[in-house]
Amino acid sequence: MNVLNENVLVLNKFFSPISVTTVKDAIIKLFTEKAEVVTVEDGRYATYNFTSWIELSELRQMFDDVKEDDDFINSVRCSIIAPRVIKVNNYDKVNIKSVRLSRKNVLLRDQYRCQYCNEEFPAKELNIDHVVPKSRGGKTIWENVVASCYDCNNKKGNKTPNEAGMKLKREAFKPKFIPAYKFTPSKRYDSWSAFIDQAYWNVELED
Ligand SMILES: [Zn+2]
């Protein structure tokens, strides 16, 4: 894959994950001073602006201190390490509040588990179930949609969980942050783990 299209974790100013973007977008944000690169070195957070990140990139190359997951973006004038994590400087509260209600985000929130039988499935074997069916006035809102496997979905049909004698593993809730803690484990994203763990524990669960 082109380095510019790879994923970058986006943190707010409190170091909480809020979204995922591309390296290309991250570099633009960095260049326009809308974001800083965040790294974890010896258990400490370090932040870099565009200039200091270029300096670091050059130093690493110069001293042959290239890390295993470093990808370099080479241009005529400089060569810069692809950031893995950035922190945006002005991310207002309105944005933090609204996690987009999408099929993908519901699956992420529910950790790819059917909320009725609690089994884990690949994305394509899950659908989005309206807890109170649409035909019964159920709305398409975070609090009324859950991941559900086809078997459970068929069994539930047009009923409420009560009527179908089924119980939700966990009440549907609106996540505070993008629930991005399910991604293909890869060495490349080791640098995300410090922040993803934090997001995991910060997410509001309402049992
Ligand atoms: Zn199921």
JSON list of C-alpha atoms and ligand atoms in Angstrom, two decimals:
[
{"chain": "A", "resi": 1, "resn": "MET", "atom": "CA", "xyz": [0.00, 0.00, 0.00]},
{"chain": "A", "resi": 2, "resn": "ASN", "atom": "CA", "xyz": [1.08, 3.56, -0.65]},
{"chain": "A", "resi": 3, "resn": "VAL", "atom": "CA", "xyz": [2.50, 5.03, 2.54]},
{"chain": "A", "resi": 4, "resn": "LEU", "atom": "CA", "xyz": [0.34, 8.13, 2.12]},
{"chain": "A", "resi": 5, "resn": "ASN", "atom": "CA", "xyz": [-2.83, 6.07, 2.44]},
{"chain": "A", "resi": 6, "resn": "GLU", "atom": "CA", "xyz": [-1.84, 4.28, 5.59]},
{"chain": "A", "resi": 7, "resn": "ASN", "atom": "CA", "xyz": [-3.70, 4.86, 8.83]},
{"chain": "A", "resi": 8, "resn": "VAL", "atom": "CA", "xyz": [-2.82, 7.44, 11.43]},
{"chain": "A", "resi": 9, "resn": "LEU", "atom": "CA", "xyz": [-4.48, 7.59, 14.82]},
{"chain": "A", "resi": 10, "resn": "VAL", "atom": "CA", "xyz": [-5.85, 11.04, 15.68]},
{"chain": "A", "resi": 11, "resn": "LEU", "atom": "CA", "xyz": [-5.90, 12.19, 19.31]},
{"chain": "A", "resi": 12, "resn": "ASN", "atom": "CA", "xyz": [-7.55, 15.25, 20.80]},
{"chain": "A", "resi": 13, "resn": "LYS", "atom": "CA", "xyz": [-5.62, 17.62, 23.01]},
{"chain": "A", "resi": 14, "resn": "PHE", "atom": "CA", "xyz": [-6.29, 15.37, 25.99]},
{"chain": "A", "resi": 15, "resn": "PHE", "atom": "CA", "xyz": [-4.57, 12.49, 24.19]},
{"chain": "A", "resi": 16, "resn": "SER", "atom": "CA", "xyz": [-7.82, 10.60, 23.72]},
{"chain": "A", "resi": 17, "resn": "PRO", "atom": "CA", "xyz": [-8.33, 8.90, 20.35]},
{"chain": "A", "resi": 18, "resn": "ILE", "atom": "CA", "xyz": [-11.01, 10.54, 18.26]},
{"chain": "A", "resi": 19, "resn": "SER", "atom": "CA", "xyz": [-10.55, 9.19, 14.77]},
{"chain": "A", "resi": 20, "resn": "VAL", "atom": "CA", "xyz": [-8.32, 7.61, 12.21]},
{"chain": "A", "resi": 21, "resn": "THR", "atom": "CA", "xyz": [-6.98, 9.45, 9.20]},
{"chain": "A", "resi": 22, "resn": "THR", "atom": "CA", "xyz": [-4.43, 8.92, 6.43]},
{"chain": "A", "resi": 23, "resn": "VAL", "atom": "CA", "xyz": [-0.74, 9.77, 6.45]},
{"chain": "A", "resi": 24, "resn": "LYS", "atom": "CA", "xyz": [-1.43, 12.26, 3.67]},
{"chain": "A", "resi": 25, "resn": "ASP", "atom": "CA", "xyz": [-4.03, 14.13, 5.73]},
{"chain": "A", "resi": 26, "resn": "ALA", "atom": "CA", "xyz": [-1.81, 13.96, 8.82]},
{"chain": "A", "resi": 27, "resn": "ILE", "atom": "CA", "xyz": [1.08, 15.59, 6.95]},
{"chain": "A", "resi": 28, "resn": "ILE", "atom": "CA", "xyz": [-1.21, 18.36, 5.69]},
{"chain": "A", "resi": 29, "resn": "LYS", "atom": "CA", "xyz": [-2.47, 18.98, 9.24]},
{"chain": "A", "resi": 30, "resn": "LEU", "atom": "CA", "xyz": [1.11, 18.97, 10.48]},
{"chain": "A", "resi": 31, "resn": "PHE", "atom": "CA", "xyz": [2.26, 21.36, 7.78]},
{"chain": "A", "resi": 32, "resn": "THR", "atom": "CA", "xyz": [-0.61, 23.77, 8.44]},
{"chain": "A", "resi": 33, "resn": "GLU", "atom": "CA", "xyz": [0.07, 23.59, 12.20]},
{"chain": "A", "resi": 34, "resn": "LYS", "atom": "CA", "xyz": [-3.28, 22.02, 12.95]},
{"chain": "A", "resi": 35, "resn": "ALA", "atom": "CA", "xyz": [-1.66, 18.96, 14.46]},
{"chain": "A", "resi": 36, "resn": "GLU", "atom": "CA", "xyz": [1.50, 17.63, 16.05]},
{"chain": "A", "resi": 37, "resn": "VAL", "atom": "CA", "xyz": [3.05, 14.21, 15.80]},
{"chain": "A", "resi": 38, "resn": "VAL", "atom": "CA", "xyz": [2.90, 12.16, 19.00]},
{"chain": "A", "resi": 39, "resn": "THR", "atom": "CA", "xyz": [5.35, 9.43, 19.83]},
{"chain": "A", "resi": 40, "resn": "VAL", "atom": "CA", "xyz": [5.89, 7.33, 22.89]},
{"chain": "A", "resi": 41, "resn": "GLU", "atom": "CA", "xyz": [9.52, 7.05, 23.80]},
{"chain": "A", "resi": 42, "resn": "ASP", "atom": "CA", "xyz": [10.52, 5.12, 26.89]},
{"chain": "A", "resi": 43, "resn": "GLY", "atom": "CA", "xyz": [7.00, 5.41, 28.23]},
{"chain": "A", "resi": 44, "resn": "ARG", "atom": "CA", "xyz": [6.85, 9.17, 27.73]},
{"chain": "A", "resi": 45, "resn": "TYR", "atom": "CA", "xyz": [4.80, 11.12, 25.22]},
{"chain": "A", "resi": 46, "resn": "ALA", "atom": "CA", "xyz": [6.75, 13.39, 22.93]},
{"chain": "A", "resi": 47, "resn": "THR", "atom": "CA", "xyz": [5.20, 15.83, 20.47]},
{"chain": "A", "resi": 48, "resn": "TYR", "atom": "CA", "xyz": [6.70, 17.29, 17.33]},
{"chain": "A", "resi": 49, "resn": "ASN", "atom": "CA", "xyz": [5.65, 20.09, 15.04]},
{"chain": "A", "resi": 50, "resn": "PHE", "atom": "CA", "xyz": [6.37, 19.97, 11.32]},
{"chain": "A", "resi": 51, "resn": "THR", "atom": "CA", "xyz": [9.89, 21.41, 11.62]},
{"chain": "A", "resi": 52, "resn": "SER", "atom": "CA", "xyz": [11.00, 19.28, 14.54]},
{"chain": "A", "resi": 53, "resn": "TRP", "atom": "CA", "xyz": [9.50, 16.17, 12.95]},
{"chain": "A", "resi": 54, "resn": "ILE", "atom": "CA", "xyz": [11.55, 16.75, 9.81]},
{"chain": "A", "resi": 55, "resn": "GLU", "atom": "CA", "xyz": [14.62, 17.27, 11.96]},
{"chain": "A", "resi": 56, "resn": "LEU", "atom": "CA", "xyz": [13.95, 14.03, 13.79]},
{"chain": "A", "resi": 57, "resn": "SER", "atom": "CA", "xyz": [13.42, 12.21, 10.50]},
{"chain": "A", "resi": 58, "resn": "GLU", "atom": "CA", "xyz": [16.72, 13.51, 9.20]},
{"chain": "A", "resi": 59, "resn": "LEU", "atom": "CA", "xyz": [18.55, 12.68, 12.40]},
{"chain": "A", "resi": 60, "resn": "ARG", "atom": "CA", "xyz": [17.24, 9.13, 12.40]},
{"chain": "A", "resi": 61, "resn": "GLN", "atom": "CA", "xyz": [18.42, 8.63, 8.85]},
{"chain": "A", "resi": 62, "resn": "MET", "atom": "CA", "xyz": [21.73, 10.28, 9.50]},
{"chain": "A", "resi": 63, "resn": "PHE", "atom": "CA", "xyz": [22.46, 8.11, 12.50]},
{"chain": "A", "resi": 64, "resn": "ASP", "atom": "CA", "xyz": [20.94, 5.04, 11.00]},
{"chain": "A", "resi": 65, "resn": "ASP", "atom": "CA", "xyz": [18.48, 4.90, 13.88]},
{"chain": "A", "resi": 66, "resn": "VAL", "atom": "CA", "xyz": [15.57, 3.86, 11.71]},
{"chain": "A", "resi": 67, "resn": "LYS", "atom": "CA", "xyz": [12.85, 2.04, 13.62]},
{"chain": "A", "resi": 68, "resn": "GLU", "atom": "CA", "xyz": [11.30, -1.12, 12.33]},
{"chain": "A", "resi": 69, "resn": "ASP", "atom": "CA", "xyz": [7.94, 0.46, 11.60]},
{"chain": "A", "resi": 70, "resn": "ASP", "atom": "CA", "xyz": [9.28, 3.66, 10.08]},
{"chain": "A", "resi": 71, "resn": "ASP", "atom": "CA", "xyz": [8.14, 4.46, 6.58]},
{"chain": "A", "resi": 72, "resn": "PHE", "atom": "CA", "xyz": [9.81, 7.34, 4.85]},
{"chain": "A", "resi": 73, "resn": "ILE", "atom": "CA", "xyz": [8.05, 9.73, 2.54]},
{"chain": "A", "resi": 74, "resn": "ASN", "atom": "CA", "xyz": [10.64, 11.06, 0.18]},
{"chain": "A", "resi": 75, "resn": "SER", "atom": "CA", "xyz": [10.28, 14.31, -1.65]},
{"chain": "A", "resi": 76, "resn": "VAL", "atom": "CA", "xyz": [12.79, 16.41, -3.50]},
{"chain": "A", "resi": 77, "resn": "ARG", "atom": "CA", "xyz": [13.56, 18.61, -0.55]},
{"chain": "A", "resi": 78, "resn": "CYS", "atom": "CA", "xyz": [13.27, 16.33, 2.40]},
{"chain": "A", "resi": 79, "resn": "SER", "atom": "CA", "xyz": [12.46, 12.90, 3.60]},
{"chain": "A", "resi": 80, "resn": "ILE", "atom": "CA", "xyz": [10.03, 12.56, 6.43]},
{"chain": "A", "resi": 81, "resn": "ILE", "atom": "CA", "xyz": [8.92, 9.64, 8.57]},
{"chain": "A", "resi": 82, "resn": "ALA", "atom": "CA", "xyz": [5.25, 8.79, 8.18]},
{"chain": "A", "resi": 83, "resn": "PRO", "atom": "CA", "xyz": [3.53, 9.71, 11.46]},
{"chain": "A", "resi": 84, "resn": "ARG", "atom": "CA", "xyz": [1.54, 6.97, 13.20]},
{"chain": "A", "resi": 85, "resn": "VAL", "atom": "CA", "xyz": [-0.18, 9.12, 15.81]},
{"chain": "A", "resi": 86, "resn": "ILE", "atom": "CA", "xyz": [-1.06, 12.81, 15.68]},
{"chain": "A", "resi": 87, "resn": "LYS", "atom": "CA", "xyz": [-2.70, 15.16, 18.14]},
{"chain": "A", "resi": 88, "resn": "VAL", "atom": "CA", "xyz": [-4.97, 17.88, 16.78]},
{"chain": "A", "resi": 89, "resn": "ASN", "atom": "CA", "xyz": [-4.75, 21.23, 18.48]},
{"chain": "A", "resi": 90, "resn": "ASN", "atom": "CA", "xyz": [-8.22, 22.62, 18.04]},
{"chain": "A", "resi": 91, "resn": "TYR", "atom": "CA", "xyz": [-10.79, 19.94, 18.24]},
{"chain": "A", "resi": 92, "resn": "ASP", "atom": "CA", "xyz": [-13.90, 21.44, 19.68]},
{"chain": "A", "resi": 93, "resn": "LYS", "atom": "CA", "xyz": [-16.22, 19.66, 22.04]},
{"chain": "A", "resi": 94, "resn": "VAL", "atom": "CA", "xyz": [-19.05, 19.50, 19.53]},
{"chain": "A", "resi": 95, "resn": "ASN", "atom": "CA", "xyz": [-16.99, 17.20, 17.37]},
{"chain": "A", "resi": 96, "resn": "ILE", "atom": "CA", "xyz": [-15.92, 15.00, 20.23]},
{"chain": "A", "resi": 97, "resn": "LYS", "atom": "CA", "xyz": [-19.53, 14.44, 21.14]},
{"chain": "A", "resi": 98, "resn": "SER", "atom": "CA", "xyz": [-20.68, 13.14, 17.83]},
{"chain": "A", "resi": 99, "resn": "VAL", "atom": "CA", "xyz": [-19.40, 9.77, 16.83]},
{"chain": "A", "resi": 100, "resn": "ARG", "atom": "CA", "xyz": [-20.87, 9.05, 13.42]},
{"chain": "A", "resi": 101, "resn": "LEU", "atom": "CA", "xyz": [-23.51, 6.39, 13.50]},
{"chain": "A", "resi": 102, "resn": "SER", "atom": "CA", "xyz": [-22.34, 4.04, 10.79]},
{"chain": "A", "resi": 103, "resn": "ARG", "atom": "CA", "xyz": [-22.45, 0.33, 10.27]},
{"chain": "A", "resi": 104, "resn": "LYS", "atom": "CA", "xyz": [-18.70, 0.14, 10.80]},
{"chain": "A", "resi": 105, "resn": "ASN", "atom": "CA", "xyz": [-18.78, 2.13, 14.04]},
{"chain": "A", "resi": 106, "resn": "VAL", "atom": "CA", "xyz": [-21.62, 0.01, 15.44]},
{"chain": "A", "resi": 107, "resn": "LEU", "atom": "CA", "xyz": [-19.61, -3.13, 14.70]},
{"chain": "A", "resi": 108, "resn": "LEU", "atom": "CA", "xyz": [-16.57, -1.57, 16.33]},
{"chain": "A", "resi": 109, "resn": "ARG", "atom": "CA", "xyz": [-18.55, -0.55, 19.40]},
{"chain": "A", "resi": 110, "resn": "ASP", "atom": "CA", "xyz": [-19.92, -4.06, 19.70]},
{"chain": "A", "resi": 111, "resn": "GLN", "atom": "CA", "xyz": [-16.48, -5.52, 19.03]},
{"chain": "A", "resi": 112, "resn": "TYR", "atom": "CA", "xyz": [-17.79, -7.65, 16.18]},
{"chain": "A", "resi": 113, "resn": "ARG", "atom": "CA", "xyz": [-19.91, -9.68, 18.57]},
{"chain": "A", "resi": 114, "resn": "CYS", "atom": "CA", "xyz": [-23.54, -10.50, 18.05]},
{"chain": "A", "resi": 115, "resn": "GLN", "atom": "CA", "xyz": [-25.19, -8.73, 20.98]},
{"chain": "A", "resi": 116, "resn": "TYR", "atom": "CA", "xyz": [-27.66, -11.59, 21.45]},
{"chain": "A", "resi": 117, "resn": "CYS", "atom": "CA", "xyz": [-25.54, -14.77, 21.34]},
{"chain": "A", "resi": 118, "resn": "ASN", "atom": "CA", "xyz": [-22.25, -13.02, 22.14]},
{"chain": "A", "resi": 119, "resn": "GLU", "atom": "CA", "xyz": [-20.38, -14.84, 19.38]},
{"chain": "A", "resi": 120, "resn": "GLU", "atom": "CA", "xyz": [-17.73, -13.04, 17.38]},
{"chain": "A", "resi": 121, "resn": "PHE", "atom": "CA", "xyz": [-18.23, -12.86, 13.59]},
{"chain": "A", "resi": 122, "resn": "PRO", "atom": "CA", "xyz": [-16.50, -11.34, 10.58]},
{"chain": "A", "resi": 123, "resn": "ALA", "atom": "CA", "xyz": [-18.11, -8.04, 9.51]},
{"chain": "A", "resi": 124, "resn": "LYS", "atom": "CA", "xyz": [-19.90, -9.54, 6.54]},
{"chain": "A", "resi": 125, "resn": "GLU", "atom": "CA", "xyz": [-21.72, -12.05, 8.74]},
{"chain": "A", "resi": 126, "resn": "LEU", "atom": "CA", "xyz": [-23.15, -9.41, 11.01]},
{"chain": "A", "resi": 127, "resn": "ASN", "atom": "CA", "xyz": [-26.00, -7.08, 10.39]},
{"chain": "A", "resi": 128, "resn": "ILE", "atom": "CA", "xyz": [-27.32, -4.09, 12.24]},
{"chain": "A", "resi": 129, "resn": "ASP", "atom": "CA", "xyz": [-30.37, -4.98, 14.29]},
{"chain": "A", "resi": 130, "resn": "HIS", "atom": "CA", "xyz": [-32.91, -2.44, 15.47]},
{"chain": "A", "resi": 131, "resn": "VAL", "atom": "CA", "xyz": [-33.57, -3.49, 19.07]},
{"chain": "A", "resi": 132, "resn": "VAL", "atom": "CA", "xyz": [-37.07, -2.04, 18.86]},
{"chain": "A", "resi": 133, "resn": "PRO", "atom": "CA", "xyz": [-37.87, -2.88, 15.23]},
{"chain": "A", "resi": 134, "resn": "LYS", "atom": "CA", "xyz": [-38.31, -0.02, 12.78]},
{"chain": "A", "resi": 135, "resn": "SER", "atom": "CA", "xyz": [-41.81, -1.28, 12.01]},
{"chain": "A", "resi": 136, "resn": "ARG", "atom": "CA", "xyz": [-42.64, -0.76, 15.67]},
{"chain": "A", "resi": 137, "resn": "GLY", "atom": "CA", "xyz": [-41.38, 2.79, 15.74]},
{"chain": "A", "resi": 138, "resn": "GLY", "atom": "CA", "xyz": [-37.77, 1.96, 16.67]},
{"chain": "A", "resi": 139, "resn": "LYS", "atom": "CA", "xyz": [-35.37, 4.67, 15.61]},
{"chain": "A", "resi": 140, "resn": "THR", "atom": "CA", "xyz": [-31.99, 4.39, 13.96]},
{"chain": "A", "resi": 141, "resn": "ILE", "atom": "CA", "xyz": [-30.02, 5.84, 16.85]},
{"chain": "A", "resi": 142, "resn": "TRP", "atom": "CA", "xyz": [-27.01, 4.55, 18.78]},
{"chain": "A", "resi": 143, "resn": "GLU", "atom": "CA", "xyz": [-29.24, 3.46, 21.65]},
{"chain": "A", "resi": 144, "resn": "ASN", "atom": "CA", "xyz": [-31.42, 1.29, 19.41]},
{"chain": "A", "resi": 145, "resn": "VAL", "atom": "CA", "xyz": [-28.99, -0.48, 17.08]},
{"chain": "A", "resi": 146, "resn": "VAL", "atom": "CA", "xyz": [-26.72, -3.43, 17.79]},
{"chain": "A", "resi": 147, "resn": "ALA", "atom": "CA", "xyz": [-24.61, -5.93, 15.87]},
{"chain": "A", "resi": 148, "resn": "SER", "atom": "CA", "xyz": [-26.44, -9.18, 15.34]},
{"chain": "A", "resi": 149, "resn": "CYS", "atom": "CA", "xyz": [-25.65, -12.43, 13.55]},
{"chain": "A", "resi": 150, "resn": "TYR", "atom": "CA", "xyz": [-28.04, -13.68, 10.88]},
{"chain": "A", "resi": 151, "resn": "ASP", "atom": "CA", "xyz": [-29.34, -16.54, 13.04]},
{"chain": "A", "resi": 152, "resn": "CYS", "atom": "CA", "xyz": [-30.24, -14.27, 15.92]},
{"chain": "A", "resi": 153, "resn": "ASN", "atom": "CA", "xyz": [-31.63, -11.69, 13.55]},
{"chain": "A", "resi": 154, "resn": "ASN", "atom": "CA", "xyz": [-33.95, -14.26, 11.97]},
{"chain": "A", "resi": 155, "resn": "LYS", "atom": "CA", "xyz": [-34.99, -15.59, 15.33]},
{"chain": "A", "resi": 156, "resn": "LYS", "atom": "CA", "xyz": [-35.80, -12.14, 16.60]},
{"chain": "A", "resi": 157, "resn": "GLY", "atom": "CA", "xyz": [-37.64, -11.11, 13.46]},
{"chain": "A", "resi": 158, "resn": "ASN", "atom": "CA", "xyz": [-40.07, -8.29, 14.02]},
{"chain": "A", "resi": 159, "resn": "LYS", "atom": "CA", "xyz": [-40.18, -8.65, 17.78]},
{"chain": "A", "resi": 160, "resn": "THR", "atom": "CA", "xyz": [-38.66, -6.77, 20.66]},
{"chain": "A", "resi": 161, "resn": "PRO", "atom": "CA", "xyz": [-36.02, -8.73, 22.62]},
{"chain": "A", "resi": 162, "resn": "ASN", "atom": "CA", "xyz": [-38.58, -9.32, 25.37]},
{"chain": "A", "resi": 163, "resn": "GLU", "atom": "CA", "xyz": [-41.16, -10.75, 23.00]},
{"chain": "A", "resi": 164, "resn": "ALA", "atom": "CA", "xyz": [-38.54, -12.95, 21.35]},
{"chain": "A", "resi": 165, "resn": "GLY", "atom": "CA", "xyz": [-37.22, -14.13, 24.69]},
{"chain": "A", "resi": 166, "resn": "MET", "atom": "CA", "xyz": [-33.78, -12.79, 23.85]},
{"chain": "A", "resi": 167, "resn": "LYS", "atom": "CA", "xyz": [-31.55, -10.69, 26.02]},
{"chain": "A", "resi": 168, "resn": "LEU", "atom": "CA", "xyz": [-29.02, -8.10, 24.94]},
{"chain": "A", "resi": 169, "resn": "LYS", "atom": "CA", "xyz": [-25.52, -8.84, 26.12]},
{"chain": "A", "resi": 170, "resn": "ARG", "atom": "CA", "xyz": [-25.16, -5.14, 26.83]},
{"chain": "A", "resi": 171, "resn": "GLU", "atom": "CA", "xyz": [-27.51, -2.19, 26.37]},
{"chain": "A", "resi": 172, "resn": "ALA", "atom": "CA", "xyz": [-26.82, -0.23, 23.19]},
{"chain": "A", "resi": 173, "resn": "PHE", "atom": "CA", "xyz": [-25.10, 3.05, 24.00]},
{"chain": "A", "resi": 174, "resn": "LYS", "atom": "CA", "xyz": [-23.62, 6.04, 22.28]},
{"chain": "A", "resi": 175, "resn": "PRO", "atom": "CA", "xyz": [-19.82, 5.86, 22.43]},
{"chain": "A", "resi": 176, "resn": "LYS", "atom": "CA", "xyz": [-17.88, 8.91, 23.51]},
{"chain": "A", "resi": 177, "resn": "PHE", "atom": "CA", "xyz": [-14.96, 8.24, 21.24]},
{"chain": "A", "resi": 178, "resn": "ILE", "atom": "CA", "xyz": [-14.63, 6.42, 18.00]},
{"chain": "A", "resi": 179, "resn": "PRO", "atom": "CA", "xyz": [-14.43, 2.82, 19.03]},
{"chain": "A", "resi": 180, "resn": "ALA", "atom": "CA", "xyz": [-11.34, 2.08, 16.98]},
{"chain": "A", "resi": 181, "resn": "TYR", "atom": "CA", "xyz": [-9.91, -0.61, 19.16]},
{"chain": "A", "resi": 182, "resn": "LYS", "atom": "CA", "xyz": [-10.55, -3.41, 16.76]},
{"chain": "A", "resi": 183, "resn": "PHE", "atom": "CA", "xyz": [-8.09, -3.43, 13.94]},
{"chain": "A", "resi": 184, "resn": "THR", "atom": "CA", "xyz": [-5.88, -6.06, 12.47]},
{"chain": "A", "resi": 185, "resn": "PRO", "atom": "CA", "xyz": [-3.08, -6.52, 14.94]},
{"chain": "A", "resi": 186, "resn": "SER", "atom": "CA", "xyz": [0.14, -5.60, 13.25]},
{"chain": "A", "resi": 187, "resn": "LYS", "atom": "CA", "xyz": [3.57, -4.63, 14.41]},
{"chain": "A", "resi": 188, "resn": "ARG", "atom": "CA", "xyz": [3.13, -1.43, 12.48]},
{"chain": "A", "resi": 189, "resn": "TYR", "atom": "CA", "xyz": [0.55, -0.15, 14.90]},
{"chain": "A", "resi": 190, "resn": "ASP", "atom": "CA", "xyz": [2.40, -0.89, 18.12]},
{"chain": "A", "resi": 191, "resn": "SER", "atom": "CA", "xyz": [2.63, 2.86, 18.47]},
{"chain": "A", "resi": 192, "resn": "TRP", "atom": "CA", "xyz": [-1.17, 3.04, 18.78]},
{"chain": "A", "resi": 193, "resn": "SER", "atom": "CA", "xyz": [-1.47, 0.69, 21.70]},
{"chain": "A", "resi": 194, "resn": "ALA", "atom": "CA", "xyz": [-0.78, 3.18, 24.50]},
{"chain": "A", "resi": 195, "resn": "PHE", "atom": "CA", "xyz": [-3.66, 5.34, 23.29]},
{"chain": "A", "resi": 196, "resn": "ILE", "atom": "CA", "xyz": [-6.06, 2.63, 22.23]},
{"chain": "A", "resi": 197, "resn": "ASP", "atom": "CA", "xyz": [-5.92, 1.01, 25.67]},
{"chain": "A", "resi": 198, "resn": "GLN", "atom": "CA", "xyz": [-6.73, 4.36, 27.15]},
{"chain": "A", "resi": 199, "resn": "ALA", "atom": "CA", "xyz": [-9.73, 4.73, 24.85]},
{"chain": "A", "resi": 200, "resn": "TYR", "atom": "CA", "xyz": [-10.91, 1.29, 25.75]},
{"chain": "A", "resi": 201, "resn": "TRP", "atom": "CA", "xyz": [-11.00, 2.12, 29.43]},
{"chain": "A", "resi": 202, "resn": "ASN", "atom": "CA", "xyz": [-12.50, 5.53, 28.86]},
{"chain": "A", "resi": 203, "resn": "VAL", "atom": "CA", "xyz": [-15.45, 4.35, 26.89]},
{"chain": "A", "resi": 204, "resn": "GLU", "atom": "CA", "xyz": [-18.64, 4.57, 28.81]},
{"chain": "A", "resi": 205, "resn": "LEU", "atom": "CA", "xyz": [-20.22, 1.18, 29.36]},
{"chain": "A", "resi": 206, "resn": "GLU", "atom": "CA", "xyz": [-23.69, 1.05, 30.69]},
{"chain": "A", "resi": 207, "resn": "ASP", "atom": "CA", "xyz": [-24.38, -2.43, 31.98]},
{"chain": "B", "resi": 1, "resn": "ZN", "atom": "ZN", "xyz": [-26.21, -14.22, 17.37]}
]
